[in-house]
Coordinates of C-alpha atoms in Angstrom, one line a residue:
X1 CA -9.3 -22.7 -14.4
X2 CA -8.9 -21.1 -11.3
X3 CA -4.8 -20.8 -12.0
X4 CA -5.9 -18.9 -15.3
X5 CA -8.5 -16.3 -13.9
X6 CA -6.1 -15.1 -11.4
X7 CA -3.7 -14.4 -13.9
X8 CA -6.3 -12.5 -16.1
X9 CA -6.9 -11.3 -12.1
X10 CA -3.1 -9.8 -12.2
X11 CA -3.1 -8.4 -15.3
X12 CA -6.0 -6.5 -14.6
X13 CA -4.6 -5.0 -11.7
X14 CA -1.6 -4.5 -13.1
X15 CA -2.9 -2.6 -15.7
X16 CA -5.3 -0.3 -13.6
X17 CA -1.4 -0.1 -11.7
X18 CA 0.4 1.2 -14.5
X19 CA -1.9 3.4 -15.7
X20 CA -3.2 5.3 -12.2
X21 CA 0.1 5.1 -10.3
X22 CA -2.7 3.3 -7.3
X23 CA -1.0 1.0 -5.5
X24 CA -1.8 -2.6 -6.3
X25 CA -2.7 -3.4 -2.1
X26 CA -5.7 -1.3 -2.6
X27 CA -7.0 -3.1 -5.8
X28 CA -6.1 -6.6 -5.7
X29 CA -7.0 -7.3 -1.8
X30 CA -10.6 -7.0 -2.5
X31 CA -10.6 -8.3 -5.7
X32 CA -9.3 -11.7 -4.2
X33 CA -11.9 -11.6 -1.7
X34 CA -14.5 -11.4 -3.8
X35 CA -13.2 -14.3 -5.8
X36 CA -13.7 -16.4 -2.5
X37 CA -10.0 -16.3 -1.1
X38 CA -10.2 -16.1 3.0
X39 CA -9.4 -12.2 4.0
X40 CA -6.2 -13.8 6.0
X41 CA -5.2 -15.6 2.4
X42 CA -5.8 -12.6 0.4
X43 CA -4.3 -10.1 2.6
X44 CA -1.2 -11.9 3.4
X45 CA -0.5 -12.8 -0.6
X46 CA -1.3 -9.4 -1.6
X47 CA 1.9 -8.3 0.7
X48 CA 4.4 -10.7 -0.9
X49 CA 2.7 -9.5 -4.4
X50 CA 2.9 -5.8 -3.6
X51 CA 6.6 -6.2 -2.7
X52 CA 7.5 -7.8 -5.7
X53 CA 5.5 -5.9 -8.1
X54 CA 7.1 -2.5 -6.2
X55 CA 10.7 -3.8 -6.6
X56 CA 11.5 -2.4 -10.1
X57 CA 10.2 0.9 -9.1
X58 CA 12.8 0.9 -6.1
X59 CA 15.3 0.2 -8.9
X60 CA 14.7 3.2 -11.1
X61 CA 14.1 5.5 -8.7
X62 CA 17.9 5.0 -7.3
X63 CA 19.1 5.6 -10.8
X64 CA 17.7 8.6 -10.9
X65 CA 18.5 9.3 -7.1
X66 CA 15.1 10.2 -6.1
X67 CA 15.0 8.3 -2.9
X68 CA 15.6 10.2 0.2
X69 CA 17.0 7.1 1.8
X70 CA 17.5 8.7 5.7
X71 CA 14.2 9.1 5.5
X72 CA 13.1 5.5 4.2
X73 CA 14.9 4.4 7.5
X74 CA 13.4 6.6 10.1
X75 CA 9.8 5.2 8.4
X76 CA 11.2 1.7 8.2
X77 CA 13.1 1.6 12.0
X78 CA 9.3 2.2 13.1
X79 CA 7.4 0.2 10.6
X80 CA 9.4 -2.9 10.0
X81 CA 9.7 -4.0 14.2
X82 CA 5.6 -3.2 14.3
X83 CA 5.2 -5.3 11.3
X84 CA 6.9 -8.1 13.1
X85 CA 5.6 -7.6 16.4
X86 CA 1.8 -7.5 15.1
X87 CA 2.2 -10.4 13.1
X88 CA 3.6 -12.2 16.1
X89 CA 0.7 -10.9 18.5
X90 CA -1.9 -11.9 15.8
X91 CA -0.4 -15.9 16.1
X92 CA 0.1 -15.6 20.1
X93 CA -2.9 -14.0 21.0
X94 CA -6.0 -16.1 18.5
X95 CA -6.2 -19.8 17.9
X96 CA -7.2 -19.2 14.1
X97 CA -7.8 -17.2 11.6
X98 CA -11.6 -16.4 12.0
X99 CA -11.0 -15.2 15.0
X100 CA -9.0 -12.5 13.8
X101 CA -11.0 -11.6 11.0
X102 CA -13.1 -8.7 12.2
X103 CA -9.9 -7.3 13.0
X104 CA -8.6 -7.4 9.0
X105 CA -11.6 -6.6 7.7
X106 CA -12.5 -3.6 9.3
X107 CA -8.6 -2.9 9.4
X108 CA -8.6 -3.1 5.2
X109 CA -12.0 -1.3 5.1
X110 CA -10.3 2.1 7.0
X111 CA -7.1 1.8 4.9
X112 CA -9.6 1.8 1.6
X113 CA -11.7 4.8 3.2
X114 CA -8.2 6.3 4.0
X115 CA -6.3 5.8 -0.2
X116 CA -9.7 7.2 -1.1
X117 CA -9.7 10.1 0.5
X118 CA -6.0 10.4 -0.4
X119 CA -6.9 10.1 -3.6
X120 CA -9.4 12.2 -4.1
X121 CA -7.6 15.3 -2.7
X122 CA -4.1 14.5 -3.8
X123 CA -3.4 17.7 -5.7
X124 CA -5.2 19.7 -2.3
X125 CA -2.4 18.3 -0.2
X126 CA 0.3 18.9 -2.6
X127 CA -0.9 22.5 -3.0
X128 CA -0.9 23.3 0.3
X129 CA 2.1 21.2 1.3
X130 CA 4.0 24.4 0.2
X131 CA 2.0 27.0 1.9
X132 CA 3.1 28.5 6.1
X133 CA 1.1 26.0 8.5
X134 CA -0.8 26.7 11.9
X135 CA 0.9 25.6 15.1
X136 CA 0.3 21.7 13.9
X137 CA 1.9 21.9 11.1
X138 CA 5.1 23.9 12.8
X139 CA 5.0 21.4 15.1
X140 CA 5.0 18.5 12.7
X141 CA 8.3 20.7 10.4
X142 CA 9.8 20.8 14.0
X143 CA 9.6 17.4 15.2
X144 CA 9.9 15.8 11.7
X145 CA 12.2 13.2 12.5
X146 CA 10.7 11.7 15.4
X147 CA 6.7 12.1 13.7
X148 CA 8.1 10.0 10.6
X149 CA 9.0 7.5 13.1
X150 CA 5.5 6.9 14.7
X151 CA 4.3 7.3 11.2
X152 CA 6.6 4.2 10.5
X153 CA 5.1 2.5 13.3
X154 CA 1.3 3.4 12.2
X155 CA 1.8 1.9 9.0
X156 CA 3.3 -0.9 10.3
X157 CA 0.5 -1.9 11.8
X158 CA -2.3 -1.5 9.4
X159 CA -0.4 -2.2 6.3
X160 CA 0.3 -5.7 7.7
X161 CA -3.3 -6.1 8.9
X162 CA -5.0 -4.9 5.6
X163 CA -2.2 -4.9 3.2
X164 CA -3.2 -1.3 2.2
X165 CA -1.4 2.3 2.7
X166 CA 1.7 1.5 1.8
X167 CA 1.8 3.2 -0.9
X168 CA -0.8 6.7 -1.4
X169 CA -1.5 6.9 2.4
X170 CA 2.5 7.1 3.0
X171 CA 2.9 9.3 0.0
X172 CA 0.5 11.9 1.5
X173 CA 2.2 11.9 4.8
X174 CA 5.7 12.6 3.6
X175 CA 3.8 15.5 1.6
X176 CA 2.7 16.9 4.7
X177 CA 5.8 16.3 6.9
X178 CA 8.6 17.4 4.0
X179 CA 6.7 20.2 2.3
X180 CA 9.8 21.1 0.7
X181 CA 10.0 17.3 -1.1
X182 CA 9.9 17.2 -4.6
X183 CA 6.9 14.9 -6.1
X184 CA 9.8 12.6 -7.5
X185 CA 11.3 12.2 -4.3
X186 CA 7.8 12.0 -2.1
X187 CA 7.4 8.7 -4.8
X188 CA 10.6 7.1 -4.7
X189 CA 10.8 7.2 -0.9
X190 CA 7.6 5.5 -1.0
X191 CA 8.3 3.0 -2.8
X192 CA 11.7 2.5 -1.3
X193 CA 9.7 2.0 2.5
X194 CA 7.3 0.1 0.6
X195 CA 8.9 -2.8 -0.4
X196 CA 11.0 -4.2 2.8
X197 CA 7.5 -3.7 4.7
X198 CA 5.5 -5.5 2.1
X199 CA 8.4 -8.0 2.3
X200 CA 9.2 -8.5 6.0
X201 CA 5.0 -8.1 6.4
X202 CA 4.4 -10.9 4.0
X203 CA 7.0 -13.2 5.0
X204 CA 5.8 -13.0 8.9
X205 CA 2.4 -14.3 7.4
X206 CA 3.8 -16.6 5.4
X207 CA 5.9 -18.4 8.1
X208 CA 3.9 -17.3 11.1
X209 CA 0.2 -17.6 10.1
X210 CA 0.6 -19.6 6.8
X211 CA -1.6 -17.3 5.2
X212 CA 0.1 -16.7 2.1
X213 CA -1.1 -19.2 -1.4
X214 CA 2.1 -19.6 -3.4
X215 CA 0.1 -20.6 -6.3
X216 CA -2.0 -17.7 -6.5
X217 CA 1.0 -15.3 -5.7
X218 CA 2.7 -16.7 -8.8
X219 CA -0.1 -16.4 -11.0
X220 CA -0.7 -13.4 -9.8
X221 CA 2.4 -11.8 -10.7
X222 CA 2.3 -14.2 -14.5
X223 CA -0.1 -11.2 -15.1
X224 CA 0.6 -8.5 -13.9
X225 CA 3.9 -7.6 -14.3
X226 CA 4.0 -7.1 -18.0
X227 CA 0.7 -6.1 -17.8
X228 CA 1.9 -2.9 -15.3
X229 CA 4.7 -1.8 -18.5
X230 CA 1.5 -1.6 -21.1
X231 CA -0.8 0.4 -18.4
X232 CA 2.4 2.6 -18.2
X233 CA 2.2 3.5 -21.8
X234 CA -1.0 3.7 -21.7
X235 CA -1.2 6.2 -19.2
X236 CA 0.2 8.9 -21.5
X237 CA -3.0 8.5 -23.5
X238 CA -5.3 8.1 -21.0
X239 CA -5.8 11.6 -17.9
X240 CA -5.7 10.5 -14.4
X241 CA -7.5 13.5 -13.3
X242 CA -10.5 11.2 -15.2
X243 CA -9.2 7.6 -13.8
X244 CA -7.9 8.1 -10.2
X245 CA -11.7 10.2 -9.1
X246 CA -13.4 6.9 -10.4
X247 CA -11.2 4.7 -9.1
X248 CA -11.2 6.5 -5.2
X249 CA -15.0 6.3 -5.7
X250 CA -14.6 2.9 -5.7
X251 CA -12.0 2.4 -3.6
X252 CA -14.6 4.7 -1.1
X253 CA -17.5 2.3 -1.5
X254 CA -15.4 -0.9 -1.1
X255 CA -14.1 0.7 2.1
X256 CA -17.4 1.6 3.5
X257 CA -18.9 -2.2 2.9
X258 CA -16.0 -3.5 4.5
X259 CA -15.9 -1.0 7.7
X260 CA -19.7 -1.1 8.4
X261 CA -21.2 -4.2 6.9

């Protein structure tokens, strides 16, 4: 029974997925939590899921050569190693999993705050990723290569704690740090970053912390994947001007709970 609700589980995400553009960290994380799974479970699933579900994307964007690839390894050469390292601090440094699980939960509750807010003014930031900058943003224009880099490493770290920001979060920054970006590219660099971190950051719990279910990850993906092709097509019907303000509201309140309560 349980097998068959988390494939209805998937399919629901992946549909929301497909038809938003929302990553599927942000969505299915607290939706296995409130199903019961253990934060440590659900987080470290929800990364093998998210790399999996992420993979065709990476595909299709290459064909169409929208991935600034020099730029998915400055983010990766800082991401992947702090990925690794907090996953090996996380086993060295608590006996178990409750004792870490402040740390994810208030970790996944910022991320949520974070997409939201993303979100919610996504079209702000990409109007006025175009326009001159004060001395910050010269600054960041300057010194892109080397901000991309601790960028990497920030997401590294809280992407493998909460298994969210991988996707809209990283998309806002390169909007901000490479202005002159087009959308296409900002999406397919994301995506391309996305995966090995989901990847490498699942894996580390799997074989470090053994908090990944294989059985839910499979049933999981049973539902969404062709369930992310029909929320495609139906996104053509359907604004996201109407769906993605809803579902950051959400997103927002989930956050909050999670942060503060």
């Amino acid at each position: 029974m349980d097998f068959l609700l988390y494939i209805i589980s998937g399919a629901f995400v992946g549909l929301i997925v497909g038809m938003t553009g929302v990553g599927g960290g942000s969505l299915m994380t607290p939706l296995l939590i409130m199903f019961g799974i253990p934060y440590n479970v659900a987080i470290g699933t929800d990364l093998l899921y998210a790399s999996i579900t992420k993979s065709s994307g990476v595909i299709a964007h290459t064909r169409q050569n929208s991935v600034q690839w020099r730029l998915v390894g400055y983010l990766a050469a800082g991401s992947i190693p702090a990925s690794i390292v907090t996953v090996i601090l996380l086993n060295q440094v608590f006996t178990n999993a409750d004792e870490y699980k402040d740390l994810l939960t208030t970790s996944l509750g910022v991320m949520l705050i974070i997409t939201a807010i993303v979100i919610l003014f996504k079209r702000f930031l990409r109007d006025t990723s175009d326009r001159p900058h004060g001395p910050v943003g010269a600054f960041f224009q300057v010194h892109a290569t080397k901000v991309t880099f601790v960028v990497g490493i920030f997401l590294g770290i809280f992407v493998t704690l909460s298994s969210v920001g991988a996707g809209a979060f990283c998309a806002a920054l390169l909007m901000t740090l490479y202005p002159r970006l087009p959308a296409l590219h900002v999406i397919g660099t994301d995506i391309a970053h996305a995966v090995p971190l989901t990847l490498i950051a699942g894996l580390s719990h799997l074989f470090l912390l053994g908090n990944v279910d294989l059985v839910l990850l499979v049933s999981l993906l049973i539902g969404s994947l062709p369930a992310i092709h029909v929320g495609t097509k139906l996104a053509v019907r359907i604004p996201s001007r109407v769906l993605q303000p809803a579902l950051a509201l959400i997103l927002l309140g989930i956050g909050v709970k999670f942060t503060f309560y």
